[in-house]
Amino acid sequence: MAMPDRGRPDDECLAPRHGWAAADGSARYDTTVMPAGAHMRAILARLGGDFPVVGSRRGLATDVEHTLAPPAGLRSALIPRILVGLRGLHPAECTTDRELPADIATTAALDGCTRAPTMRLPLLALLTALLPVGALAATLTPATIPLFVRNPYLSTWLQNARSEPWTRWPIFWTGQEMGFAVLFRVGGNVYPLLGRPQDSLGGEDDGYSVRYPVWRGVDYDASKTWLKYWIGGEGGGGAGSGTGVEVTLTFTSPVTVNDTMRQSIPAGYLAVDVAGDIDCEVYVDVNGLWVTGDRGSHIKWSMSEHGNLRSWKVTRSREEHFTEKWDRAEWGSLFFTAPKDTRYESNVSGRLRRRFAQGASLRNTSDNRFRNVMDAEPVFAFAHAFRLTHNSTSTGSALFTLAHIQDEVAQFASARGLTAMRPLWRGYFDDHHDVLHFHFYDYQHASAEADKFSAQLIDHASRAMSGPAAHTYTDILLLSARQVLGGTSFSGTPSRPLLFLKEISSDGNMQTIDVIFPAFPFFLYVNPAWLRYLLEPLLEHQSAGLYPNAYSMHDLGSSFPNATGHPDGRDEYMPVEECGNMLIMGAAVVGSIIEENGGGEAARQMAREWLEGGWGDGGPPRGRYALWKQWTGYLIEFGLLPATQLSTDDFAGRLANQTNLALKGILGIKAMAELAGVVGNDKDEKHFSDVADEYIKTWHSLALTRDKTHTKLAYHWQGSWGTLYNLYADSLLCYRRGLTSPLTQYSTLRRPASPRAKEQDPLGGGSSSGFVPEDIYSKQSKWYMTVEQKYGLPLDSRHLYTKSDWEFFAAAVSARKTREMIITDVGRWVNETSTDRPFTDLYDTEGDGGFPGITFMARPVVGGHFAVLALERACGGRGLRGLEYPGDVWGLRGGAEEGGQMRGARSPLFAKRIAKLLIEVGDRTRAPRNVRRRRVRSQIEGPSVVGNLHRKLNSATGTPHHDPERIILPFFKFRECAVSGLRESNGSIGVGAGPPGYRTITQPDAGPVVRIPEGKVANPIRFVTAVPLGCLRFQRSAGKVAPESSSYIATSTPFKPQVRSGIDESGATTASAPNGFKNAFPDAGSQGCLTRYGELLVRLTYTFPVESTTFNVKKPGPPPFA
């Protein structure tokens, strides 16, 4: 595509920092002077349709310009005005009164030029009319982006998405490199586009030159990833050299939420699109690592023709069914397919690539010397030539598909015995070639369906947030969708589908319930039927009596794809967790069935069939109600006061009396009360409802800290806190004040209507009273604001790491300001994290945002990112309406429209995205993103205390990070007071050198006491120590320290024992403490101050009053696990 010479304005106002209108009427932008912000680059890089763009993306090729050809009827000067208006200054003439909408306001001049106009809504309408829908790019810059992601075994990713894609090979989700190369040839030059095939090439002595394209960047939506390049002509010129070709690689793994059959096909598309004025050729090859995790495996291959297509088939010579090596399937075949007229060849990788580079055509032959994967590495290639000089449109395209086909996808211990499960697509197609043929020619339809889902997702996410958070949330959801489904595999029959799930990267278990639970907001949002397909194998297996315990199992098998159960009952011990998860998800499924079918008795009958096990078969119920009731009985006995056990966050270790876990159990009982109402069991409904109501009152009294500012991590652990993500289920199931559960219509428990109510309220919390007390919502929302870190909300007070799924659960039920703060910080982490694997849900909220010693990646739990949208669909489309805090504004138009119902994707979504970008650009000009404007105030100390919550641990050494000004304990803040000094007691603490102005106490032995003597001093001394958080004991001298109302430190009098529900909150007297002293914290040492991944050391700074003050540091006990 020829491009005119650059025109430059004479006006000094723009030079050298801004764009200008070229002499030929096109709007020009020099990206060397563009701002670094991703939002302006996004606008320029995605102006498609009538706005052909040539230029760089994200500053990756700053020597290239953007050229935007104006559409007919638009005066050329208006485009740079709009674009530079977004930038912040006027173009060219530096005037404000010509060729601009009349209602654009201006401000005072700056350096001789007027500032940008303030763009009001009529201008947004103008932009909507001018720019095509979908023209905006994703503005986040994740380190890894999906290419082909369909199931646990077809999962290929672009690892170095922030850099050129020819610098690294694509990877499997584990990080293992995949043999996947794309080369492009123009005349005597060959260009690597993907992978590192250039390592196999020579140079000019071989008759060709290896050159590199201009990298335009990567973009993505929910189903597609685009890689964009500019390649010059024979002379290798850049984008402005006059000749060349624009190349786009489009990788599509279509998310077809309304078509289970298409979603079940384990295949993806690679489309190569070119636009230019020179002839060129593309080459693509794959190797044997697509069918095995063992580089020494022996493989075989063949080429076959079917219809108008050709397919490479690659498989292990000796398949090992239902076996994995390094998480790769050791059975099944790769099918690499192209049109019949496409050239093909298999040969040694280097030899074949060099011949292509030299200009030779592939020979349509196959090297049939079967061998090991890396033994003279065999590759399987296609090549397609584009004759653009003879094409009147100067464009061309080629399509390839890759599929990983297995005749059996899992083995399942079902009610009829151990069964080899066929893939779901086999219920629709006769054989491999049949499904491959359908899939290839279905590209346009599948792509259109995928585009509809992306547009809907953008629309809904945009209206669920406001300001910069809306754009960040949208991009996170677009990045997450394929990853969720990449952990699943469809099986069963068209009349009774099943969906198997792998606990990717963390354990490899099959159908793990506490992995399905964090993912289930995605399934509720996109297609609730898929959630039924996920739960069905668990329900069938347990209702058949194949699991011996009274509580719900943790998973269906220790190693995917073997759903062989745990007949010995020795699966991972999470009884309260899994019972609560199943009951909550069961109630959500039933609610979706009722809402989808319009309520009434017909919907009730369908819901009852699913609950009792007759779903999809048309046969009699299978008696599953007893299973739901059995799990509820366990929660009644053990849910309110959970014994020492794991929650879903098992990496954090066991802990008794977990506040968040108990809430899940109580909500599970509440859910069962409603399920009993659906099946018509009035006695059970009343019993479970009464228990739930009583338990939630007790929970409320135990959960809060003494100062009532937030909930504790555990009932007995004063000073602790945790992310109360299980509160989400209270709103999702419509139990919160102002919401009405769809299951309520079948309840026989009714209260008399209140004077303001239009109908009677259900007993135990209905549309007005709520179930979980409302103050929990407001307290938690406020508390999260005080403990938020650089990259998000830490999981709890023990660590600085977080789980992104739980962050979104918590954000969904928080006030708008809190929600958008959390989401914006997660977006910052996506842009800056040092992790180099598919989206990890477990990361550090400080430092470089890396892995916290545990490497989670590509896990389907990122379905929890959809928590806000699932909530918006819930409760008749009023799920978010129930969360309206004072001053909240939902979305740009003040909330979900038409009574909260979300509309389809036909709304002017581009106008909304432009509007949010305008807001963001305005925010950026007022406060740079990397400046933290918030000053955190202690909840107990008032305005005199300022805490900096952004200090970091040295994760490599586990030692405190020494800040030259102040080191404080994350999450907790103490009054700044003068102290007279520091000295040892009992001779067991070493006082070492610290940073200037500090004294450092080394890791303590058992029971040391440090005394700070009385007396006034002129120069306060602060000191620092590193101890396991939760193992510290504060002690105060009785009667010598002024009382302070605090949940973090002891009061001035000895702490009096208080026994509630069998929980001793007093703590024991420390043997080494002087008379009159008490521990201010209970003995947390017995509850896991050590994690299984080693001892986490945190930095602490304490400043005390002048009066005599003593604290005790106690050595933690042994870990409560092997």
XYZ file of C-alpha atoms in Angstrom, residues 624-1003:
380
model
C -30.461 -36.970 44.655
C -32.372 -34.763 47.049
C -31.048 -36.973 49.844
C -27.493 -36.091 48.769
C -28.137 -32.336 48.999
C -29.753 -32.869 52.392
C -26.838 -34.996 53.616
C -24.359 -32.217 52.846
C -26.577 -29.704 54.624
C -26.655 -31.889 57.706
C -22.876 -31.863 57.758
C -22.841 -28.069 57.583
C -25.329 -27.806 60.416
C -23.032 -29.885 62.589
C -19.671 -28.442 61.567
C -20.228 -25.283 59.539
C -20.675 -22.564 62.167
C -17.452 -23.394 64.040
C -15.211 -25.039 61.425
C -12.495 -27.204 62.921
C -8.881 -26.878 61.827
C -9.025 -27.577 58.120
C -8.244 -26.201 54.692
C -10.345 -23.798 52.739
C -10.068 -23.510 48.979
C -6.925 -21.433 49.565
C -5.087 -24.548 50.675
C -1.678 -23.021 49.965
C -2.254 -20.787 53.031
C -2.462 -23.807 55.347
C -5.019 -25.068 57.837
C -6.795 -22.782 60.260
C -9.655 -23.237 62.712
C -12.730 -21.021 62.991
C -12.256 -19.366 59.605
C -14.781 -16.546 59.365
C -15.058 -16.648 55.599
C -15.377 -20.429 55.491
C -18.098 -20.409 58.149
C -20.045 -17.860 56.114
C -19.941 -20.185 53.119
C -21.305 -23.019 55.213
C -24.152 -20.896 56.564
C -25.051 -19.684 53.089
C -25.066 -23.319 51.991
C -27.667 -24.094 54.661
C -29.713 -21.095 53.544
C -29.504 -22.305 49.944
C -30.755 -25.745 50.966
C -33.769 -24.174 52.652
C -34.765 -22.716 49.300
C -34.056 -25.950 47.439
C -36.337 -27.751 49.868
C -39.040 -25.246 49.006
C -38.632 -25.960 45.300
C -39.146 -29.704 45.774
C -42.076 -29.024 48.098
C -40.565 -30.301 51.358
C -42.038 -27.738 53.749
C -40.644 -29.372 56.868
C -37.062 -29.274 55.606
C -37.496 -25.746 54.338
C -38.536 -24.445 57.747
C -35.883 -26.402 59.616
C -32.994 -25.296 57.417
C -34.271 -21.745 57.288
C -34.475 -21.542 61.079
C -30.970 -22.932 61.469
C -29.539 -20.550 58.885
C -31.204 -17.546 60.552
C -29.838 -18.507 63.956
C -26.368 -19.257 62.621
C -26.010 -15.964 60.771
C -26.767 -14.057 63.975
C -24.117 -15.989 65.876
C -21.668 -15.612 63.012
C -22.185 -11.859 63.024
C -21.339 -11.640 66.716
C -18.179 -13.717 66.284
C -16.939 -12.373 62.959
C -16.334 -8.705 63.699
C -13.320 -7.229 65.426
C -13.767 -5.521 68.774
C -13.864 -2.092 67.184
C -16.441 -3.354 64.619
C -14.481 -2.081 61.627
C -14.220 -5.359 59.676
C -14.415 -9.117 59.928
C -11.529 -11.191 61.239
C -9.727 -13.949 59.395
C -10.674 -16.308 62.224
C -13.094 -15.768 65.100
C -10.357 -15.933 67.714
C -7.700 -13.948 65.879
C -8.014 -10.333 66.941
C -6.146 -7.972 64.663
C -6.446 -10.230 61.653
C -8.555 -9.684 58.572
C -9.346 -11.488 55.345
C -11.042 -10.884 52.033
C -14.628 -11.940 52.703
C -15.230 -13.220 49.196
C -17.926 -15.699 50.203
C -20.171 -12.722 50.876
C -20.654 -12.698 47.094
C -22.978 -15.709 47.289
C -25.381 -13.780 49.532
C -25.972 -11.277 46.733
C -25.750 -13.722 43.838
C -28.493 -15.894 45.349
C -30.533 -12.716 45.917
C -30.568 -12.906 49.701
C -29.302 -9.386 50.165
C -31.585 -6.566 51.225
C -33.575 -5.234 48.292
C -33.338 -8.437 46.226
C -35.760 -11.320 45.812
C -34.602 -14.836 45.036
C -36.442 -16.527 42.140
C -36.824 -19.556 44.410
C -38.849 -17.529 46.921
C -42.031 -17.919 44.879
C -42.172 -21.575 45.927
C -41.659 -20.938 49.626
C -44.409 -21.665 52.138
C -42.710 -19.493 54.746
C -44.205 -16.033 54.629
C -44.197 -13.002 56.859
C -47.014 -10.474 56.953
C -46.341 -7.730 54.476
C -44.741 -4.590 55.839
C -46.605 -1.301 55.257
C -44.232 -0.324 52.437
C -43.979 -3.737 50.840
C -46.040 -4.630 47.797
C -46.142 -8.277 48.822
C -45.258 -10.473 51.722
C -41.607 -10.971 52.578
C -40.194 -14.482 52.861
C -39.094 -15.614 56.274
C -35.408 -15.464 56.892
C -34.575 -12.594 54.632
C -36.330 -11.641 51.437
C -36.673 -8.601 49.302
C -36.362 -6.158 52.199
C -34.700 -7.631 55.279
C -31.675 -9.381 53.827
C -29.876 -12.417 55.183
C -26.296 -11.387 55.948
C -26.541 -8.176 58.014
C -26.113 -5.125 55.832
C -23.361 -3.617 57.945
C -21.026 -6.413 56.839
C -21.160 -5.110 53.275
C -20.391 -1.525 54.192
C -17.690 -2.366 56.733
C -15.839 -4.681 54.368
C -16.073 -2.243 51.494
C -14.536 0.509 53.607
C -11.903 -1.782 55.069
C -10.679 -2.920 51.652
C -9.884 0.696 50.845
C -7.446 0.850 53.780
C -5.543 -2.356 53.012
C -5.380 -2.150 49.221
C -1.863 -2.521 47.868
C -0.173 -1.466 44.645
C -1.494 -4.373 42.596
C -4.712 -5.190 44.369
C -6.332 -6.482 47.522
C -4.251 -9.016 49.525
C -5.972 -12.262 50.362
C -5.644 -11.754 54.109
C -3.446 -10.283 56.805
C -0.969 -13.172 56.764
C 0.534 -12.419 53.371
C 0.916 -9.861 50.619
C -0.204 -12.211 47.882
C -3.707 -12.263 46.476
C -6.084 -14.308 44.338
C -7.566 -12.412 41.414
C -10.769 -14.479 41.370
C -11.492 -13.578 44.985
C -10.610 -9.955 44.336
C -13.415 -9.806 41.794
C -15.825 -11.635 44.101
C -15.114 -9.029 46.781
C -15.212 -6.139 44.317
C -18.593 -7.211 42.978
C -20.265 -6.680 46.361
C -18.362 -3.550 47.354
C -19.210 0.078 46.842
C -18.413 1.500 43.423
C -15.315 3.360 44.600
C -13.877 0.242 46.200
C -14.799 -1.947 43.264
C -13.203 0.303 40.707
C -10.092 0.754 42.835
C -9.574 -3.007 43.011
C -10.190 -3.552 39.317
C -7.950 -0.678 38.290
C -5.124 -2.033 40.439
C -5.516 -5.507 38.951
C -5.255 -3.877 35.541
C -2.049 -2.185 36.636
C -0.732 -5.593 37.635
C -1.596 -7.057 34.211
C 0.441 -4.284 32.597
C 3.445 -4.521 34.902
C 3.673 -8.049 36.296
C 6.898 -9.976 35.945
C 5.013 -13.267 35.548
C 5.553 -14.758 32.095
C 2.885 -17.427 31.981
C -0.832 -17.416 31.118
C -2.850 -15.217 33.511
C -1.981 -16.304 37.043
C -4.680 -15.899 39.660
C -2.116 -15.961 42.515
C 0.408 -13.143 42.642
C 2.148 -10.659 44.924
C 0.415 -7.318 45.338
C 3.733 -5.552 45.891
C 7.206 -5.643 44.405
C 7.169 -6.718 40.758
C 3.825 -8.499 41.049
C 5.451 -11.866 40.515
C 4.671 -15.388 41.632
C 4.712 -15.704 45.457
C 6.759 -18.901 45.465
C 3.849 -20.845 43.951
C 3.314 -20.840 40.207
C -0.348 -20.872 39.263
C -1.097 -20.260 35.584
C -3.786 -20.721 32.954
C -6.291 -21.849 35.605
C -9.999 -21.756 34.788
C -10.659 -19.975 38.093
C -10.346 -16.689 36.195
C -14.028 -17.260 35.500
C -14.373 -15.429 38.805
C -13.443 -12.251 36.951
C -16.997 -12.357 35.585
C -18.459 -11.967 39.082
C -19.833 -8.487 38.413
C -21.577 -9.495 35.175
C -22.997 -12.677 36.680
C -24.375 -10.599 39.517
C -25.880 -8.117 37.090
C -27.804 -10.930 35.391
C -28.989 -12.401 38.704
C -32.223 -11.665 40.553
C -34.209 -10.831 37.442
C -31.489 -8.496 36.189
C -31.402 -6.537 39.442
C -28.377 -8.140 41.077
C -26.298 -4.972 40.980
C -29.271 -2.792 41.874
C -29.221 -4.421 45.277
C -25.714 -3.084 45.802
C -26.425 0.585 45.430
C -24.433 2.323 48.126
C -25.038 6.032 48.715
C -23.477 8.005 45.897
C -22.864 5.033 43.613
C -23.328 5.497 39.877
C -23.512 2.322 37.827
C -21.932 2.764 34.437
C -21.988 5.839 32.275
C -25.768 5.990 32.098
C -26.415 5.491 35.751
C -27.079 1.792 35.866
C -28.417 -1.194 34.008
C -31.327 -0.091 31.920
C -34.871 -1.319 31.763
C -35.030 -2.276 35.383
C -31.531 -3.586 35.428
C -31.905 -5.981 32.490
C -28.836 -6.099 30.296
C -29.518 -5.547 26.666
C -27.782 -7.167 23.714
C -24.797 -6.012 21.756
C -26.677 -3.611 19.460
C -26.016 -0.547 21.601
C -23.447 2.030 20.419
C -20.618 0.403 22.293
C -17.894 2.334 20.506
C -19.341 5.621 21.714
C -19.234 4.288 25.245
C -15.656 3.137 24.908
C -14.631 6.468 23.413
C -16.434 8.190 26.278
C -14.537 6.171 28.834
C -11.296 6.865 27.036
C -12.026 10.576 27.182
C -12.580 10.263 30.902
C -9.366 8.289 31.255
C -7.339 10.745 29.218
C -8.682 13.534 31.380
C -7.762 11.613 34.484
C -4.293 10.945 33.147
C -3.647 14.625 32.541
C -4.692 15.470 36.093
C -2.934 12.664 37.934
C -0.461 10.222 36.418
C -1.418 6.623 36.894
C 1.679 5.713 38.820
C 1.107 8.375 41.467
C -0.775 7.126 44.499
C -2.860 10.041 45.677
C -4.502 8.181 48.547
C -3.146 8.674 52.060
C -4.305 5.841 54.235
C -5.593 6.694 57.680
C -5.726 4.345 60.590
C -9.196 3.172 61.487
C -8.496 3.832 65.163
C -5.945 6.578 65.444
C -7.522 9.483 63.596
C -5.900 12.032 61.327
C -2.539 12.173 63.135
C -1.463 8.774 61.869
C -0.424 8.348 58.257
C 0.377 4.854 57.073
C 2.177 3.983 53.912
C 0.869 0.632 52.790
C 3.149 0.254 49.845
C 6.340 -1.067 51.370
C 7.516 -4.314 49.950
C 9.097 -7.537 51.100
C 12.267 -8.803 49.588
C 10.653 -12.007 48.352
C 13.963 -13.520 47.343
C 15.437 -13.487 50.825
C 12.397 -13.173 53.031
C 13.976 -10.215 54.817
C 12.480 -6.810 55.457
C 12.868 -4.094 52.901
C 14.619 -1.185 54.630
C 13.013 2.059 53.650
C 15.161 5.092 54.538
C 12.235 6.946 56.088
C 9.903 4.454 57.678
C 9.190 0.758 57.772
C 5.764 -0.187 59.014
C 3.750 -3.311 59.336
C 1.494 -3.732 56.316
C -2.183 -3.539 57.176
C -1.694 -2.363 60.806
C -0.744 1.112 61.986
C 0.314 2.285 65.471
C 0.414 5.692 67.088
C 3.673 7.524 66.571
C 5.129 8.188 70.013
C 8.544 8.974 71.423
C 10.429 6.094 72.974
C 13.480 6.312 75.152
C 15.462 3.464 73.755
C 15.693 -0.244 73.413
C 17.460 -2.898 75.399
C 17.548 -6.653 75.602
C 15.708 -8.796 78.117
C 16.545 -12.385 79.028
C 19.572 -12.180 76.794
C 17.809 -13.949 73.966
C 17.358 -11.211 71.407
C 20.229 -9.960 69.343
C 20.112 -6.246 68.670
C 21.792 -5.732 65.335
C 22.508 -2.828 63.064
C 19.613 -1.516 61.062
C 19.132 1.369 58.675
C 19.913 4.872 59.943
C 17.706 5.749 62.880
C 16.623 2.163 63.465
C 17.471 -0.718 65.719
C 16.928 -4.191 64.311
C 15.902 -7.205 66.355
C 16.888 -10.492 64.798
C 14.640 -13.539 64.566
